[in-house]
Amino acid sequence: MENGFNYVAQLYANMQGGDSLYNRMSANQLFRDTSTDQELEIRTKKVSEKFSECLHVVANEPSLAFFRIQEHVRKSLPQLVEQKHEIQEIQQKVQGCCFDAEYATNAVKNLQKSSVHFQNIQDLLKNAMFMKQQIDYEETKSYQGMAPSHTEVSSTTTVTSVNVSVDNE
């Protein structure tokens, strides 16, 4: 490529009224020497290190850190508040269920304590049935004594016994 470029540069230099700027540019080499490139690389490396250090300082500045914390809190706070309300609702439901369970266990314990009362009721029912049988017997006896000529009236009494049992533990 250089040979072709040099040929064109020589051709234009021989031409009448040639452009002097073009002649000067074409005579120079397109790329500089490697020694200059090393110096340029060292300078660019220093500049890039300083620039990255400045960016690091700016990115980690305390006021920026507080801004980042504020931004995080602003984004995450509504979710945390919503979760708090959900947990409070669940806590109220659980507390209500606990009260219901305690009430039910107290009712069962009181039923176990009332077995004495059920035993008294059973004894009173037995006594009442026995008294009823005695009254019926006396009525039939007095009725038969008043009307002996009549046909015998048979009175049938149905006795049902009530057994109430309560387990005592």
Coordinates of N, CA and C in Angstrom, one line a residue:
M1 N 0.8 -1.2 0.0 CA 0.0 0.0 0.0 C 0.9 1.3 0.0
E2 N 2.0 1.2 0.7 CA 2.9 2.3 0.8 C 3.4 2.6 -0.6
N3 N 3.7 1.6 -1.4 CA 4.3 1.8 -2.7 C 3.3 2.6 -3.6
G4 N 2.1 2.2 -3.5 CA 1.1 2.8 -4.3 C 0.9 4.3 -3.9
F5 N 0.9 4.5 -2.6 CA 0.7 5.8 -2.1 C 1.9 6.7 -2.5
N6 N 3.1 6.2 -2.3 CA 4.3 7.0 -2.7 C 4.2 7.3 -4.2
Y7 N 3.8 6.4 -5.0 CA 3.7 6.6 -6.5 C 2.8 7.7 -6.8
V8 N 1.6 7.7 -6.1 CA 0.6 8.8 -6.3 C 1.2 10.1 -5.8
A9 N 1.9 10.1 -4.7 CA 2.5 11.3 -4.2 C 3.5 11.9 -5.2
Q10 N 4.3 11.0 -5.8 CA 5.3 11.5 -6.7 C 4.7 12.0 -8.0
L11 N 3.6 11.4 -8.4 CA 2.9 11.8 -9.6 C 2.3 13.2 -9.4
Y12 N 1.7 13.5 -8.2 CA 1.2 14.8 -8.0 C 2.3 15.9 -7.8
A13 N 3.4 15.4 -7.3 CA 4.5 16.4 -7.1 C 5.0 16.9 -8.4
N14 N 5.0 16.0 -9.4 CA 5.5 16.4 -10.7 C 4.5 17.2 -11.5
M15 N 3.3 17.3 -11.0 CA 2.2 18.0 -11.7 C 2.4 19.5 -11.5
Q16 N 2.0 20.3 -12.4 CA 2.0 21.7 -12.3 C 0.9 22.2 -11.3
G17 N 1.3 23.1 -10.4 CA 0.3 23.7 -9.5 C -0.2 22.7 -8.5
G18 N 0.7 21.8 -8.1 CA 0.3 20.8 -7.1 C 0.1 21.4 -5.7
D19 N -0.7 20.8 -4.9 CA -1.0 21.3 -3.6 C 0.1 21.0 -2.7
S20 N 0.7 22.1 -2.1 CA 1.8 21.9 -1.2 C 1.5 21.2 0.1
L21 N 0.3 21.4 0.7 CA -0.1 20.7 1.9 C -0.2 19.3 1.7
Y22 N -0.8 18.9 0.5 CA -0.9 17.5 0.2 C 0.5 16.9 0.1
N23 N 1.4 17.6 -0.6 CA 2.7 17.1 -0.7 C 3.4 16.9 0.6
R24 N 3.2 17.8 1.5 CA 3.8 17.7 2.9 C 3.3 16.5 3.6
M25 N 2.0 16.3 3.6 CA 1.3 15.2 4.3 C 1.7 13.9 3.7
S26 N 1.8 13.8 2.4 CA 2.1 12.5 1.8 C 3.5 12.2 2.0
A27 N 4.4 13.1 2.3 CA 5.8 12.8 2.5 C 6.0 12.3 3.9
N28 N 5.2 12.7 4.9 CA 5.3 12.2 6.2 C 4.8 10.7 6.3
Q29 N 5.3 10.0 7.3 CA 4.8 8.7 7.5 C 3.4 8.8 8.2
L30 N 2.6 7.8 8.0 CA 1.3 7.8 8.6 C 1.3 7.5 10.1
F31 N 2.2 6.6 10.5 CA 2.3 6.2 11.9 C 3.6 6.6 12.5
R32 N 3.6 7.0 13.8 CA 4.8 7.5 14.4 C 5.7 6.3 14.8
D33 N 6.8 6.6 15.3 CA 7.8 5.6 15.8 C 7.2 4.9 17.1
T34 N 7.8 3.7 17.4 CA 7.3 3.0 18.6 C 7.8 3.7 19.9
S35 N 8.9 4.4 19.8 CA 9.4 5.1 21.1 C 8.4 6.1 21.5
T36 N 7.8 6.8 20.6 CA 6.8 7.8 20.9 C 5.5 7.2 21.4
D37 N 5.2 6.0 20.9 CA 4.0 5.3 21.3 C 4.1 4.8 22.7
Q38 N 5.3 4.4 23.2 CA 5.5 4.0 24.5 C 5.3 5.1 25.5
E39 N 5.8 6.3 25.1 CA 5.6 7.5 26.0 C 4.1 7.8 26.1
L40 N 3.4 7.7 25.0 CA 2.0 8.0 24.9 C 1.2 7.0 25.8
E41 N 1.6 5.8 25.7 CA 1.0 4.7 26.5 C 1.1 5.0 28.0
I42 N 2.3 5.4 28.4 CA 2.6 5.6 29.8 C 1.7 6.8 30.3
R43 N 1.7 7.8 29.5 CA 0.8 9.0 29.8 C -0.6 8.6 29.9
T44 N -1.1 7.9 28.9 CA -2.5 7.5 29.0 C -2.8 6.6 30.2
K45 N -1.9 5.7 30.5 CA -2.1 4.8 31.7 C -2.2 5.7 32.9
K46 N -1.3 6.7 33.1 CA -1.4 7.5 34.3 C -2.7 8.3 34.3
V47 N -3.1 8.8 33.2 CA -4.4 9.6 33.1 C -5.6 8.7 33.5
S48 N -5.6 7.5 32.9 CA -6.7 6.6 33.2 C -6.7 6.1 34.6
E49 N -5.5 5.9 35.3 CA -5.5 5.6 36.7 C -6.0 6.7 37.5
K50 N -5.6 7.9 37.2 CA -6.1 9.1 38.0 C -7.6 9.2 37.8
F51 N -8.1 9.0 36.6 CA -9.5 9.2 36.3 C -10.3 8.1 37.0
S52 N -9.8 6.8 37.0 CA -10.6 5.8 37.8 C -10.5 6.0 39.3
E53 N -9.4 6.6 39.8 CA -9.3 6.9 41.2 C -10.3 8.0 41.6
C54 N -10.5 9.0 40.7 CA -11.5 10.0 40.9 C -12.9 9.5 40.9
L55 N -13.1 8.6 40.0 CA -14.5 8.0 39.9 C -14.7 7.2 41.1
H56 N -13.7 6.4 41.6 CA -13.9 5.6 42.8 C -14.2 6.5 44.0
V57 N -13.5 7.6 44.1 CA -13.7 8.5 45.3 C -15.1 9.1 45.2
V58 N -15.5 9.5 44.0 CA -16.9 10.1 43.8 C -18.0 9.1 44.1
A59 N -17.7 7.9 43.6 CA -18.7 6.8 43.8 C -18.9 6.4 45.2
N60 N -17.8 6.6 46.0 CA -17.9 6.1 47.4 C -17.9 7.3 48.4
E61 N -18.3 8.4 47.9 CA -18.4 9.6 48.8 C -19.5 9.4 49.8
P62 N -19.3 9.9 51.0 CA -20.3 9.6 52.1 C -21.7 10.1 51.8
S63 N -21.8 11.3 51.2 CA -23.2 11.8 50.9 C -23.8 10.9 49.8
L64 N -23.1 10.4 48.9 CA -23.6 9.5 47.9 C -24.1 8.2 48.6
A65 N -23.3 7.8 49.6 CA -23.7 6.5 50.3 C -25.0 6.8 51.0
F66 N -25.1 7.9 51.6 CA -26.4 8.2 52.3 C -27.6 8.3 51.3
F67 N -27.3 8.8 50.2 CA -28.3 8.8 49.1 C -28.7 7.4 48.7
R68 N -27.7 6.5 48.6 CA -28.0 5.2 48.2 C -28.8 4.5 49.3
I69 N -28.5 4.7 50.5 CA -29.2 4.1 51.7 C -30.7 4.7 51.6
Q70 N -30.8 5.9 51.4 CA -32.2 6.5 51.4 C -33.0 5.9 50.2
E71 N -32.3 5.8 49.1 CA -33.0 5.2 48.0 C -33.5 3.8 48.2
H72 N -32.6 3.0 48.9 CA -32.9 1.6 49.3 C -34.1 1.6 50.2
V73 N -34.1 2.4 51.2 CA -35.1 2.5 52.2 C -36.5 2.9 51.6
R74 N -36.4 3.8 50.7 CA -37.6 4.3 50.0 C -38.2 3.2 49.1
K75 N -37.4 2.4 48.5 CA -37.9 1.3 47.7 C -38.4 0.1 48.5
S76 N -37.7 -0.2 49.6 CA -38.1 -1.4 50.4 C -39.1 -1.2 51.5
L77 N -39.2 0.0 51.9 CA -40.1 0.3 53.1 C -41.6 0.0 52.8
P78 N -42.2 0.3 51.7 CA -43.6 -0.1 51.5 C -43.8 -1.6 51.6
Q79 N -42.9 -2.4 51.1 CA -43.1 -3.8 51.1 C -43.0 -4.3 52.6
L80 N -42.1 -3.7 53.3 CA -41.9 -4.1 54.8 C -43.2 -3.7 55.6
V81 N -43.8 -2.5 55.3 CA -45.0 -2.1 56.0 C -46.1 -3.0 55.6
E82 N -46.2 -3.4 54.4 CA -47.3 -4.4 54.0 C -47.1 -5.7 54.7
Q83 N -45.9 -6.2 54.7 CA -45.7 -7.5 55.4 C -46.0 -7.3 56.9
K84 N -45.7 -6.2 57.5 CA -46.0 -6.0 58.9 C -47.5 -6.0 59.2
H85 N -48.3 -5.4 58.3 CA -49.7 -5.4 58.4 C -50.3 -6.9 58.3
E86 N -49.7 -7.6 57.3 CA -50.2 -9.0 57.1 C -49.8 -9.8 58.4
I87 N -48.7 -9.6 59.0 CA -48.3 -10.4 60.2 C -49.2 -10.0 61.3
Q88 N -49.6 -8.7 61.5 CA -50.4 -8.3 62.5 C -51.8 -9.0 62.4
E89 N -52.3 -9.0 61.2 CA -53.6 -9.7 60.9 C -53.6 -11.2 61.3
I90 N -52.5 -11.8 60.9 CA -52.3 -13.2 61.2 C -52.2 -13.4 62.7
Q91 N -51.5 -12.5 63.4 CA -51.3 -12.6 64.8 C -52.7 -12.5 65.5
Q92 N -53.6 -11.6 65.0 CA -54.9 -11.4 65.6 C -55.7 -12.7 65.4
K93 N -55.6 -13.3 64.2 CA -56.4 -14.5 64.0 C -55.9 -15.7 64.9
V94 N -54.6 -15.8 65.0 CA -54.0 -16.8 65.9 C -54.4 -16.6 67.3
Q95 N -54.4 -15.4 67.8 CA -54.8 -15.1 69.1 C -56.2 -15.4 69.4
G96 N -57.1 -15.1 68.4 CA -58.5 -15.5 68.5 C -58.7 -17.0 68.6
C97 N -58.0 -17.7 67.8 CA -58.1 -19.2 67.8 C -57.6 -19.7 69.2
C98 N -56.5 -19.1 69.7 CA -56.0 -19.5 71.0 C -57.0 -19.3 72.1
F99 N -57.7 -18.2 72.1 CA -58.7 -17.9 73.1 C -59.9 -18.9 72.9
D100 N -60.3 -19.3 71.7 CA -61.3 -20.3 71.5 C -60.9 -21.6 72.1
A101 N -59.7 -22.0 71.8 CA -59.2 -23.3 72.3 C -59.1 -23.3 73.8
E102 N -58.7 -22.2 74.4 CA -58.7 -22.2 75.9 C -60.1 -22.2 76.5
Y103 N -61.0 -21.6 75.8 CA -62.4 -21.6 76.3 C -62.9 -23.0 76.2
A104 N -62.6 -23.7 75.1 CA -63.1 -25.1 74.9 C -62.5 -26.0 76.0
T105 N -61.2 -25.9 76.2 CA -60.6 -26.8 77.2 C -61.2 -26.5 78.6
N106 N -61.4 -25.2 78.9 CA -62.0 -24.9 80.2 C -63.4 -25.5 80.4
A107 N -64.2 -25.5 79.3 CA -65.5 -26.0 79.3 C -65.5 -27.5 79.5
V108 N -64.5 -28.2 78.9 CA -64.4 -29.7 79.1 C -64.0 -30.0 80.6
K109 N -63.0 -29.2 81.1 CA -62.6 -29.4 82.5 C -63.8 -29.1 83.4
N110 N -64.6 -28.1 83.2 CA -65.8 -27.9 84.0 C -66.8 -29.0 83.9
L111 N -66.9 -29.6 82.7 CA -67.8 -30.8 82.6 C -67.3 -31.9 83.4
Q112 N -66.0 -32.1 83.5 CA -65.5 -33.2 84.3 C -65.7 -32.9 85.8
K113 N -65.7 -31.7 86.2 CA -65.9 -31.3 87.5 C -67.4 -31.5 87.9
S114 N -68.3 -31.4 86.9 CA -69.7 -31.5 87.2 C -70.3 -32.9 87.2
S115 N -69.4 -33.9 87.2 CA -69.9 -35.3 87.3 C -70.7 -35.5 88.6
V116 N -70.3 -34.8 89.6 CA -71.0 -35.0 90.9 C -72.5 -34.5 90.7
H117 N -72.7 -33.5 90.0 CA -74.1 -33.0 89.8 C -74.8 -34.0 88.9
F118 N -74.2 -34.5 87.9 CA -74.9 -35.5 87.1 C -75.3 -36.8 87.9
Q119 N -74.4 -37.2 88.8 CA -74.7 -38.3 89.7 C -75.9 -38.0 90.6
N120 N -76.0 -36.8 91.1 CA -77.1 -36.4 91.9 C -78.4 -36.4 91.1
I121 N -78.3 -35.9 89.9 CA -79.5 -35.9 89.0 C -80.0 -37.3 88.7
Q122 N -79.0 -38.2 88.5 CA -79.4 -39.6 88.3 C -80.0 -40.3 89.5
D123 N -79.5 -40.0 90.7 CA -80.1 -40.5 91.9 C -81.5 -39.9 92.1
L124 N -81.7 -38.6 91.8 CA -83.0 -38.0 92.0 C -84.0 -38.6 91.0
L125 N -83.6 -38.9 89.7 CA -84.4 -39.6 88.7 C -84.8 -41.0 89.2
K126 N -83.9 -41.7 89.8 CA -84.2 -43.0 90.3 C -85.3 -43.0 91.4
N127 N -85.1 -42.0 92.3 CA -86.0 -41.8 93.4 C -87.4 -41.4 92.9
A128 N -87.4 -40.5 91.9 CA -88.7 -40.1 91.3 C -89.4 -41.3 90.6
M129 N -88.7 -42.1 89.9 CA -89.3 -43.3 89.3 C -89.9 -44.2 90.3
F130 N -89.1 -44.4 91.4 CA -89.6 -45.3 92.5 C -90.8 -44.8 93.1
M131 N -90.9 -43.4 93.3 CA -92.0 -42.8 93.9 C -93.2 -42.9 93.0
K132 N -93.0 -42.8 91.7 CA -94.1 -42.9 90.7 C -94.7 -44.3 90.7
Q133 N -93.8 -45.3 90.8 CA -94.3 -46.7 90.9 C -95.1 -46.9 92.2
Q134 N -94.7 -46.3 93.3 CA -95.4 -46.5 94.5 C -96.8 -45.8 94.4
I135 N -96.8 -44.6 93.8 CA -98.1 -43.9 93.7 C -99.0 -44.7 92.8
D136 N -98.5 -45.2 91.7 CA -99.3 -46.0 90.8 C -99.9 -47.3 91.5
Y137 N -99.0 -47.9 92.3 CA -99.5 -49.1 93.0 C -100.6 -48.7 94.0
E138 N -100.4 -47.6 94.7 CA -101.4 -47.2 95.7 C -102.7 -46.9 95.0
E139 N -102.6 -46.2 93.8 CA -103.8 -45.9 93.1 C -104.6 -47.1 92.6
T140 N -103.9 -48.0 92.1 CA -104.5 -49.3 91.6 C -105.1 -50.0 92.7
K141 N -104.5 -50.0 93.9 CA -105.0 -50.7 95.1 C -106.3 -50.1 95.6
S142 N -106.3 -48.8 95.6 CA -107.4 -48.1 96.1 C -108.6 -48.1 95.1
Y143 N -108.3 -48.1 93.8 CA -109.3 -48.2 92.7 C -109.9 -49.6 92.8
Q144 N -109.1 -50.6 93.0 CA -109.7 -52.0 93.1 C -110.5 -52.2 94.3
G145 N -110.2 -51.5 95.4 CA -111.0 -51.6 96.6 C -112.3 -50.9 96.5
M146 N -112.5 -49.9 95.7 CA -113.7 -49.2 95.5 C -114.7 -49.9 94.5
A147 N -114.2 -50.5 93.5 CA -115.1 -51.2 92.5 C -114.7 -52.6 92.4
P148 N -115.1 -53.5 93.3 CA -114.7 -54.9 93.2 C -115.5 -55.6 92.2
S149 N -116.8 -55.1 91.9 CA -117.7 -55.8 91.0 C -117.3 -55.6 89.5
H150 N -116.7 -54.6 89.3 CA -116.3 -54.2 87.9 C -115.2 -55.2 87.4
T151 N -115.0 -55.2 86.1 CA -114.0 -56.0 85.5 C -112.6 -55.4 86.0
E152 N -111.7 -56.3 86.0 CA -110.4 -55.9 86.5 C -109.8 -54.9 85.5
V153 N -109.3 -53.9 86.0 CA -108.7 -52.9 85.2 C -107.2 -53.1 85.4
S154 N -106.5 -53.4 84.4 CA -105.1 -53.6 84.5 C -104.4 -52.3 84.1
S155 N -103.6 -51.9 84.9 CA -102.8 -50.7 84.6 C -101.4 -51.1 84.4
T156 N -100.9 -50.7 83.3 CA -99.6 -51.1 82.9 C -98.7 -49.8 83.0
T157 N -97.7 -49.9 83.8 CA -96.8 -48.8 83.9 C -95.5 -49.1 83.2
T158 N -95.1 -48.2 82.4 CA -93.9 -48.4 81.7 C -92.8 -47.7 82.5
V159 N -91.8 -48.4 82.8 CA -90.7 -47.8 83.6 C -89.5 -47.8 82.7
T160 N -89.0 -46.7 82.5 CA -87.7 -46.6 81.7 C -86.6 -46.1 82.7
S161 N -85.6 -46.7 82.6 CA -84.5 -46.3 83.5 C -83.5 -45.4 82.7
V162 N -83.1 -44.4 83.3 CA -82.1 -43.5 82.7 C -80.8 -43.7 83.3
N163 N -79.9 -44.1 82.5 CA -78.5 -44.3 83.0 C -77.6 -43.2 82.4
V164 N -77.2 -42.4 83.2 CA -76.3 -41.3 82.8 C -74.9 -41.6 83.5
S165 N -74.0 -41.8 82.6 CA -72.6 -42.1 83.2 C -71.7 -41.0 82.7
V166 N -70.8 -40.7 83.6 CA -69.8 -39.7 83.4 C -68.5 -40.3 83.7
D167 N -67.6 -40.3 82.8 CA -66.3 -40.8 83.1 C -65.5 -39.9 84.0
N168 N -65.0 -40.4 85.1 CA -64.1 -39.6 85.9 C -62.7 -40.0 85.7
E169 N -61.9 -39.1 85.4 CA -60.5 -39.4 85.2 C -59.7 -38.7 86.2

